[in-house]
Tab-separated table of C-alpha atoms and ligand atoms in Angstrom:
chain	number	residue	atom	x	y	z
A	1	MET	CA	9.650	-7.919	-84.668
A	2	THR	CA	5.837	-10.621	-84.023
A	3	TYR	CA	2.736	-9.595	-82.305
A	4	LYS	CA	0.467	-11.992	-80.781
A	5	ALA	CA	-3.292	-12.137	-81.924
A	6	GLU	CA	-5.528	-14.068	-80.068
A	7	TYR	CA	-8.628	-15.625	-81.974
A	8	ILE	CA	-12.126	-15.433	-80.025
A	9	TRP	CA	-14.217	-17.399	-81.726
A	10	ILE	CA	-17.870	-18.634	-80.431
A	11	ASP	CA	-18.614	-22.198	-80.396
A	12	GLY	CA	-20.647	-25.346	-81.540
A	13	THR	CA	-21.429	-26.704	-77.556
A	14	GLU	CA	-25.748	-26.844	-76.896
A	15	PRO	CA	-27.620	-25.996	-75.281
A	16	THR	CA	-25.463	-22.912	-74.159
A	17	ALA	CA	-21.849	-22.087	-76.505
A	18	ARG	CA	-18.747	-21.479	-75.055
A	19	LEU	CA	-15.718	-19.124	-76.061
A	20	ARG	CA	-12.456	-21.171	-77.640
A	21	SER	CA	-9.163	-19.164	-78.830
A	22	LYS	CA	-5.484	-19.579	-80.027
A	23	THR	CA	-2.941	-17.283	-80.437
A	24	ARG	CA	-0.730	-16.533	-84.170
A	25	ILE	CA	2.387	-15.104	-84.672
A	26	LEU	CA	1.551	-12.649	-86.381
A	27	ASP	CA	5.165	-10.217	-88.319
A	28	ASP	CA	5.080	-6.425	-87.304
A	29	GLY	CA	2.398	-4.368	-89.473
A	30	ALA	CA	0.866	-7.700	-91.064
A	31	GLU	CA	-2.540	-8.083	-90.736
A	32	LEU	CA	-4.792	-10.426	-89.408
A	33	PRO	CA	-5.489	-13.686	-91.929
A	34	ILE	CA	-8.285	-15.658	-92.239
A	35	TRP	CA	-8.149	-18.210	-90.241
A	36	GLY	CA	-9.301	-22.306	-89.066
A	37	PHE	CA	-9.761	-24.538	-86.583
A	38	ASP	CA	-11.030	-28.057	-85.756
A	39	GLY	CA	-14.449	-27.593	-85.951
A	40	SER	CA	-15.051	-31.538	-84.717
A	41	SER	CA	-13.081	-31.138	-80.967
A	42	THR	CA	-15.328	-27.676	-81.290
A	43	ASN	CA	-18.378	-29.764	-82.220
A	44	GLN	CA	-19.191	-27.900	-85.788
A	45	ALA	CA	-17.629	-29.667	-87.493
A	46	PRO	CA	-17.512	-33.491	-88.081
A	47	GLY	CA	-14.131	-34.779	-87.695
A	48	LYS	CA	-14.040	-36.182	-92.049
A	49	ALA	CA	-14.602	-33.072	-92.644
A	50	SER	CA	-12.988	-30.535	-89.850
A	51	ASP	CA	-11.951	-27.246	-91.587
A	52	CYS	CA	-13.609	-24.529	-90.582
A	53	VAL	CA	-12.471	-20.898	-90.410
A	54	LEU	CA	-12.067	-17.799	-88.761
A	55	LYS	CA	-12.567	-14.399	-90.343
A	56	PRO	CA	-11.663	-12.055	-88.021
A	57	VAL	CA	-14.413	-8.826	-87.097
A	58	LEU	CA	-12.445	-6.342	-84.231
A	59	SER	CA	-9.590	-6.766	-82.427
A	60	VAL	CA	-8.893	-4.427	-79.912
A	61	PRO	CA	-5.908	-3.844	-77.699
A	62	ASP	CA	-5.165	-7.326	-75.525
A	63	PRO	CA	-4.893	-5.970	-71.524
A	64	ILE	CA	-3.509	-9.150	-70.608
A	65	ARG	CA	0.004	-9.787	-73.477
A	66	GLY	CA	-0.109	-5.976	-73.237
A	67	GLY	CA	2.576	-3.978	-75.625
A	68	ASP	CA	1.190	-4.418	-79.488
A	69	ASP	CA	-0.889	-7.657	-78.468
A	70	VAL	CA	-4.606	-7.805	-79.536
A	71	LEU	CA	-7.417	-9.787	-78.428
A	72	VAL	CA	-9.425	-10.752	-81.955
A	73	MET	CA	-13.497	-11.476	-82.711
A	74	ALA	CA	-14.066	-14.034	-85.365
A	75	GLU	CA	-17.322	-14.941	-87.024
A	76	VAL	CA	-16.654	-18.565	-87.766
A	77	LEU	CA	-17.553	-20.087	-91.585
A	78	TYR	CA	-17.455	-23.414	-93.548
A	79	THR	CA	-14.281	-23.474	-96.082
A	80	ASP	CA	-16.954	-21.904	-98.908
A	81	MET	CA	-16.538	-18.538	-96.863
A	82	THR	CA	-20.381	-18.453	-95.873
A	83	PRO	CA	-21.934	-17.968	-92.576
A	84	HIS	CA	-21.163	-21.640	-90.049
A	85	LYS	CA	-24.564	-22.799	-88.702
A	86	THR	CA	-23.262	-21.998	-84.573
A	87	ASN	CA	-22.641	-18.430	-86.536
A	88	THR	CA	-25.327	-16.246	-84.759
A	89	ARG	CA	-22.825	-13.103	-85.414
A	90	ALA	CA	-23.908	-13.018	-88.818
A	91	LEU	CA	-27.619	-12.459	-89.258
A	92	LEU	CA	-27.488	-9.800	-86.745
A	93	ARG	CA	-24.761	-8.773	-88.959
A	94	GLU	CA	-28.148	-8.692	-90.989
A	95	VAL	CA	-30.879	-6.876	-88.750
A	96	GLU	CA	-28.153	-4.207	-87.604
A	97	ASP	CA	-28.062	-3.229	-91.290
A	98	LYS	CA	-32.290	-3.530	-91.954
A	99	TYR	CA	-33.370	-1.143	-89.276
A	100	SER	CA	-29.378	1.242	-88.261
A	101	ALA	CA	-29.915	3.465	-90.130
A	102	ASP	CA	-34.063	4.096	-89.680
A	103	PHE	CA	-33.901	3.820	-85.671
A	104	GLU	CA	-30.037	4.344	-84.533
A	105	PRO	CA	-30.804	1.134	-81.934
A	106	TRP	CA	-28.884	1.102	-78.706
A	107	PHE	CA	-28.204	-1.335	-75.670
A	108	GLY	CA	-27.661	-1.560	-72.731
A	109	ILE	CA	-26.940	-4.646	-71.120
A	110	GLU	CA	-26.015	-5.927	-66.809
A	111	GLN	CA	-24.159	-8.931	-67.005
A	112	GLU	CA	-24.110	-10.524	-64.026
A	113	TYR	CA	-21.855	-13.732	-63.240
A	114	THR	CA	-20.957	-15.975	-60.773
A	115	PHE	CA	-17.911	-17.377	-59.102
A	116	PHE	CA	-16.714	-19.982	-58.779
A	117	LYS	CA	-13.852	-21.942	-56.156
A	118	THR	CA	-13.889	-25.779	-55.668
A	119	GLY	CA	-17.299	-26.608	-56.351
A	120	ALA	CA	-19.659	-23.725	-54.546
A	121	PRO	CA	-19.836	-20.349	-55.359
A	122	LEU	CA	-17.230	-17.457	-54.120
A	123	GLY	CA	-17.319	-17.331	-50.283
A	124	PHE	CA	-20.276	-19.657	-48.867
A	125	PRO	CA	-18.483	-21.954	-46.890
A	126	VAL	CA	-17.169	-25.137	-46.937
A	127	GLY	CA	-19.994	-27.396	-47.535
A	128	GLY	CA	-22.357	-25.291	-45.897
A	129	PHE	CA	-24.526	-21.726	-46.679
A	130	PRO	CA	-23.305	-18.370	-45.939
A	131	ALA	CA	-25.837	-15.838	-44.384
A	132	PRO	CA	-29.635	-15.900	-46.522
A	133	GLN	CA	-28.915	-12.697	-49.486
A	134	GLY	CA	-30.153	-8.985	-48.416
A	135	ILE	CA	-25.964	-8.028	-46.989
A	136	TYR	CA	-24.580	-8.175	-50.315
A	137	TYR	CA	-25.424	-6.647	-53.327
A	138	CYS	CA	-23.520	-3.195	-53.632
A	139	GLY	CA	-21.740	-5.019	-50.176
A	140	VAL	CA	-18.443	-3.881	-48.920
A	141	GLY	CA	-16.740	-5.727	-46.198
A	142	ALA	CA	-14.567	-9.477	-45.936
A	143	ASP	CA	-17.918	-10.395	-44.777
A	144	GLU	CA	-20.224	-9.700	-47.516
A	145	VAL	CA	-18.381	-9.164	-50.544
A	146	PHE	CA	-15.915	-12.445	-52.187
A	147	GLY	CA	-13.165	-11.483	-55.279
A	148	ARG	CA	-13.108	-7.778	-55.143
A	149	GLU	CA	-9.809	-8.290	-56.908
A	150	ILE	CA	-10.567	-10.509	-59.848
A	151	VAL	CA	-13.913	-7.710	-60.311
A	152	GLU	CA	-11.604	-4.469	-60.521
A	153	THR	CA	-8.853	-6.274	-62.453
A	154	HIS	CA	-11.300	-7.256	-65.516
A	155	LEU	CA	-12.876	-3.526	-65.249
A	156	GLU	CA	-9.472	-2.763	-65.646
A	157	ALA	CA	-9.186	-4.785	-67.966
A	158	CYS	CA	-12.661	-3.774	-70.278
A	159	LEU	CA	-10.963	-0.061	-69.816
A	160	GLU	CA	-7.880	-0.861	-71.352
A	161	ALA	CA	-9.153	-2.881	-74.371
A	162	GLY	CA	-11.365	0.113	-75.487
A	163	LEU	CA	-14.361	-1.529	-74.548
A	164	LYS	CA	-18.098	0.031	-73.543
A	165	VAL	CA	-18.267	-1.180	-69.611
A	166	SER	CA	-20.745	1.780	-68.401
A	167	GLY	CA	-20.579	0.123	-64.751
A	168	ILE	CA	-19.879	-2.853	-61.618
A	169	ASN	CA	-22.024	-3.772	-58.842
A	170	ALA	CA	-21.689	-6.960	-56.341
A	171	GLU	CA	-25.109	-9.317	-56.419
A	172	VAL	CA	-27.505	-10.508	-55.038
A	173	MET	CA	-26.096	-13.298	-53.522
A	174	PRO	CA	-22.166	-14.794	-52.515
A	175	GLY	CA	-19.865	-14.699	-55.450
A	176	GLN	CA	-22.561	-12.841	-58.175
A	177	TRP	CA	-21.527	-10.006	-59.344
A	178	GLU	CA	-22.395	-8.014	-62.797
A	179	PHE	CA	-20.374	-5.170	-65.550
A	180	GLN	CA	-22.821	-3.598	-67.671
A	181	ILE	CA	-21.753	-2.405	-71.177
A	182	GLY	CA	-22.879	0.450	-73.339
A	183	PRO	CA	-25.095	1.792	-74.512
A	184	ALA	CA	-24.327	0.964	-77.775
A	185	GLY	CA	-25.404	-0.507	-81.313
A	186	PRO	CA	-26.614	-3.989	-81.853
A	187	LEU	CA	-23.708	-5.810	-83.182
A	188	GLU	CA	-20.589	-3.341	-80.463
A	189	ALA	CA	-22.937	-4.198	-77.719
A	190	SER	CA	-22.872	-8.017	-78.651
A	191	ASP	CA	-19.015	-8.315	-79.882
A	192	HIS	CA	-17.827	-5.491	-76.441
A	193	LEU	CA	-19.818	-8.356	-74.044
A	194	TRP	CA	-18.718	-11.720	-75.651
A	195	LEU	CA	-15.092	-10.428	-75.722
A	196	ALA	CA	-15.551	-8.354	-72.156
A	197	ARG	CA	-17.197	-12.313	-70.625
A	198	TRP	CA	-13.555	-13.782	-73.189
A	199	LEU	CA	-11.897	-11.206	-69.763
A	200	LEU	CA	-13.573	-11.984	-66.738
A	201	TYR	CA	-12.787	-16.287	-67.816
A	202	ARG	CA	-9.072	-14.920	-68.765
A	203	ILE	CA	-8.505	-13.042	-65.352
A	204	ALA	CA	-10.512	-15.497	-63.349
A	205	GLU	CA	-8.683	-17.823	-64.466
A	206	ASP	CA	-4.976	-16.511	-62.509
A	207	TYR	CA	-7.208	-16.711	-59.860
A	208	GLY	CA	-7.616	-20.528	-60.067
A	209	VAL	CA	-11.997	-19.177	-60.206
A	210	ALA	CA	-13.786	-20.606	-62.192
A	211	ALA	CA	-16.637	-17.098	-63.560
A	212	THR	CA	-20.239	-18.498	-64.764
A	213	LEU	CA	-22.731	-17.388	-66.954
A	214	ASP	CA	-25.079	-20.304	-65.238
A	215	PRO	CA	-28.618	-18.567	-64.704
A	216	LYS	CA	-29.007	-20.225	-61.367
A	217	PRO	CA	-26.570	-21.153	-59.192
A	218	VAL	CA	-27.068	-22.727	-56.023
A	219	ALA	CA	-31.432	-23.560	-56.262
A	220	GLY	CA	-33.548	-22.877	-53.507
A	221	ASP	CA	-33.743	-18.864	-52.288
A	222	TRP	CA	-30.678	-17.432	-53.584
A	223	ASN	CA	-30.767	-15.178	-56.858
A	224	GLY	CA	-30.406	-15.902	-59.483
A	225	ALA	CA	-28.004	-14.558	-62.999
A	226	GLY	CA	-29.479	-12.834	-65.802
A	227	ALA	CA	-28.371	-10.588	-68.104
A	228	HIS	CA	-30.962	-7.649	-68.622
A	229	THR	CA	-31.245	-6.378	-71.899
A	230	ASN	CA	-31.645	-1.959	-71.691
A	231	PHE	CA	-32.547	-0.786	-75.296
A	232	SER	CA	-34.114	2.119	-77.129
A	233	THR	CA	-34.564	3.655	-80.385
A	234	LYS	CA	-33.781	6.874	-81.861
A	235	GLN	CA	-37.713	7.309	-81.918
A	236	MET	CA	-38.020	5.563	-78.355
A	237	ARG	CA	-35.711	8.761	-76.868
A	238	GLU	CA	-37.430	11.264	-77.842
A	239	GLY	CA	-40.759	10.754	-77.116
A	240	TYR	CA	-43.285	8.388	-74.805
A	241	ASP	CA	-45.461	6.531	-77.157
A	242	PRO	CA	-42.563	4.146	-78.968
A	243	VAL	CA	-41.777	3.584	-75.480
A	244	ILE	CA	-44.853	1.801	-74.928
A	245	ALA	CA	-45.188	1.152	-78.639
A	246	ALA	CA	-41.629	-1.025	-77.264
A	247	CYS	CA	-43.547	-2.853	-74.632
A	248	GLU	CA	-46.371	-3.220	-76.516
A	249	ALA	CA	-44.453	-5.396	-79.687
A	250	LEU	CA	-42.325	-7.564	-76.888
A	251	ALA	CA	-45.420	-8.273	-75.449
A	252	ALA	CA	-46.333	-10.327	-78.793
A	253	LYS	CA	-43.549	-12.047	-79.417
A	254	ALA	CA	-43.565	-13.315	-76.119
A	255	ASP	CA	-42.726	-16.760	-75.585
A	256	LEU	CA	-40.667	-16.515	-79.413
A	257	HIS	CA	-38.012	-14.258	-77.194
A	258	VAL	CA	-38.798	-16.161	-74.116
A	259	LYS	CA	-37.343	-19.833	-76.206
A	260	HIS	CA	-34.740	-17.796	-77.382
A	261	TYR	CA	-32.807	-15.743	-73.930
A	262	GLY	CA	-30.868	-18.683	-72.598
A	263	HIS	CA	-30.589	-22.346	-71.095
A	264	ASP	CA	-32.576	-23.095	-68.507
A	265	ILE	CA	-34.870	-19.965	-68.874
A	266	GLU	CA	-37.960	-21.360	-67.055
A	267	LEU	CA	-35.293	-22.553	-63.449
A	268	ARG	CA	-34.669	-17.989	-62.658
A	269	LEU	CA	-38.051	-16.371	-63.977
A	270	THR	CA	-39.580	-17.950	-61.673
A	271	GLY	CA	-41.792	-15.048	-60.109
A	272	SER	CA	-39.601	-14.918	-57.471
A	273	HIS	CA	-36.697	-13.057	-56.785
A	274	GLU	CA	-36.905	-10.019	-58.688
A	275	THR	CA	-38.372	-12.216	-61.988
A	276	ALA	CA	-41.993	-12.460	-63.160
A	277	PRO	CA	-43.212	-16.087	-64.149
A	278	TRP	CA	-41.144	-16.747	-67.462
A	279	ASN	CA	-44.931	-17.900	-69.079
A	280	GLU	CA	-47.141	-14.299	-67.896
A	281	PHE	CA	-45.553	-11.156	-70.227
A	282	SER	CA	-46.097	-8.027	-68.554
A	283	TYR	CA	-44.953	-4.961	-68.343
A	284	GLY	CA	-44.825	-1.754	-65.668
A	285	VAL	CA	-43.388	1.634	-64.104
A	286	SER	CA	-40.249	1.164	-62.031
A	287	ASP	CA	-41.445	-2.624	-61.874
A	288	ARG	CA	-38.833	-4.906	-61.058
A	289	GLY	CA	-40.999	-8.103	-60.825
A	290	ALA	CA	-42.589	-7.410	-64.469
A	291	SER	CA	-40.786	-8.627	-68.044
A	292	VAL	CA	-40.391	-5.812	-69.136
A	293	ARG	CA	-39.495	-2.063	-66.267
A	294	ILE	CA	-40.134	1.039	-68.247
A	295	PRO	CA	-37.138	3.400	-65.713
A	296	TRP	CA	-39.350	5.191	-62.912
A	297	GLN	CA	-37.188	8.496	-64.911
A	298	VAL	CA	-38.267	7.318	-68.232
A	299	GLU	CA	-41.842	7.646	-67.114
A	300	ILE	CA	-41.076	11.638	-65.799
A	301	ASP	CA	-38.790	12.534	-69.057
A	302	LYS	CA	-42.050	11.084	-71.139
A	303	LYS	CA	-38.918	9.419	-73.110
A	304	GLY	CA	-35.338	7.036	-72.892
A	305	TYR	CA	-35.405	3.030	-72.636
A	306	ILE	CA	-37.364	-0.094	-71.472
A	307	GLU	CA	-35.743	-3.103	-69.763
A	308	ASP	CA	-35.823	-6.752	-70.499
A	309	ARG	CA	-35.774	-8.814	-67.110
A	310	ARG	CA	-35.128	-11.655	-69.098
A	311	PRO	CA	-33.016	-12.784	-71.063
A	312	ASN	CA	-30.042	-15.623	-68.985
A	313	ALA	CA	-27.056	-14.429	-67.932
A	314	ASN	CA	-26.362	-17.804	-69.966
A	315	MET	CA	-27.657	-15.802	-73.323
A	316	ASP	CA	-26.431	-15.236	-76.391
A	317	PRO	CA	-26.812	-11.781	-77.032
A	318	TYR	CA	-25.606	-12.022	-80.855
A	319	ILE	CA	-29.759	-13.654	-80.887
A	320	VAL	CA	-31.533	-11.483	-77.965
A	321	THR	CA	-30.080	-7.755	-79.617
A	322	ARG	CA	-31.318	-9.483	-83.071
A	323	LEU	CA	-34.831	-10.696	-81.169
A	324	ILE	CA	-35.717	-7.133	-79.532
A	325	THR	CA	-34.401	-4.901	-82.668
A	326	ASP	CA	-36.632	-6.975	-85.035
A	327	THR	CA	-39.205	-6.764	-82.792
A	328	ILE	CA	-39.150	-3.641	-81.686
A	329	CYS	CA	-38.150	-2.362	-85.376
A	330	SER	CA	-40.551	-3.961	-87.789
A	331	ALA	CA	-43.413	-2.890	-85.168
A	332	ALA	CA	-42.871	0.525	-85.134
A	333	LEU	CA	-42.459	1.007	-89.685
B	1	LIG	P1	-30.077	-1.251	-63.607
B	1	LIG	O1	-31.005	-0.272	-62.628
B	1	LIG	O2	-31.746	-2.409	-64.180
B	1	LIG	O3	-29.590	-2.785	-62.126
B	1	LIG	P2	-27.910	-0.487	-64.240
B	1	LIG	O4	-27.331	0.516	-64.536
B	1	LIG	O5	-27.493	-1.625	-64.066
B	1	LIG	O6	-29.388	-1.310	-64.269
B	1	LIG	O7	-28.027	-0.771	-66.406
B	1	LIG	C1	-28.717	0.008	-67.410
B	1	LIG	C2	-27.677	-0.111	-68.202
B	1	LIG	O8	-28.801	0.320	-69.615
B	1	LIG	C3	-26.730	1.177	-68.462
B	1	LIG	O9	-25.368	-0.414	-69.407
B	1	LIG	C4	-27.011	1.894	-69.565
B	1	LIG	O10	-26.097	1.755	-70.483
B	1	LIG	C5	-28.013	1.077	-70.274
B	1	LIG	N1	-28.423	2.549	-70.973
B	1	LIG	C6	-29.062	3.569	-69.929
B	1	LIG	N2	-29.364	4.811	-71.076
B	1	LIG	C7	-29.774	3.753	-71.898
B	1	LIG	C8	-30.810	4.028	-73.858
B	1	LIG	N3	-31.015	4.830	-73.904
B	1	LIG	N4	-30.779	2.919	-74.260
B	1	LIG	C9	-29.834	1.250	-73.743
B	1	LIG	N5	-29.359	1.488	-72.845
B	1	LIG	C10	-30.015	2.315	-71.838
B	2	LIG	MN1	-28.097	-3.491	-63.138
B	3	LIG	MN1	-28.180	-7.115	-61.569
B	4	LIG	MN1	-31.364	-3.887	-63.635
């Protein structure tokens, strides 16, 4: 007998990388092999030397196919087995190794996304606009909520795959939703987020719906889509001074972070729609108009975590969790 392994990797599409996957049939009990693909079709290699290597780094039960089948997260390598330049996971591995013992960093990532059908967000009337924002966030009922069946199926699939999904909610614009991953270490949270994204696209596909991470799917008075990134170290979970120090560390490197928090970030971080301007760093307790929010409960408990509200929905979690870990932990040494 055999089983199916769906190898999933991140391609070289610019400015925002996309997910790719293909299926390998393996003998029962066989280990996941190193594999390869045509990098000239994914913007990862020239046609004359097109082979790229797939190295399995994580496998989880495949909730779509079921049985013994698996989803496999793979890193992209050159044929000499060094990390490909698009392999942002390899860089995160180094930073996690450097800081995990002293700081035990945790991430909780809120992935917002928007369903599209025939060129418009799900729930938008053909050729027009729905009633303005205000009723849709965490709404209920067919006039407020669009795509719940896909969302529920996706949640169930994430749980079956063993992903650390921690919740879901309907968002501010019709057809816009969120799921949360974490808390988990940088690599685990990022791997699980990429796999959860893949499952989202794959499940929505069965409904003829495209899930997109476009940070500003509809121009004008409609919320963009972000990926608020919640972060704590062991020290922050035990006291308040490290919480403030983390905000200050982010302030000192604000430009570097914003540059790597997802393409078109300036379209989303305008200063309206629960955002701070992309070029002005601020932090505050309970403040959803700040770059970084300290949750009110954290101020009361005098310990906990912070929420970096800047990352776009289309960010690469391997990059975002690396920058945050590196910036905050190196400042605390
Ligand atoms: P919001 O109120 O901003 O919508 P959510 O409930 O959507 O917040 O997401 C909060 C996220 O923060 C969750 O993924 C949760 O697991 C995560 N989280 C909770 N505590 C911590 C912590 N100490 N460190 C990092 N992440 C945390
Ligand atoms: Mn949220
Ligand atoms: Mn949200
Ligand atoms: Mn949030």
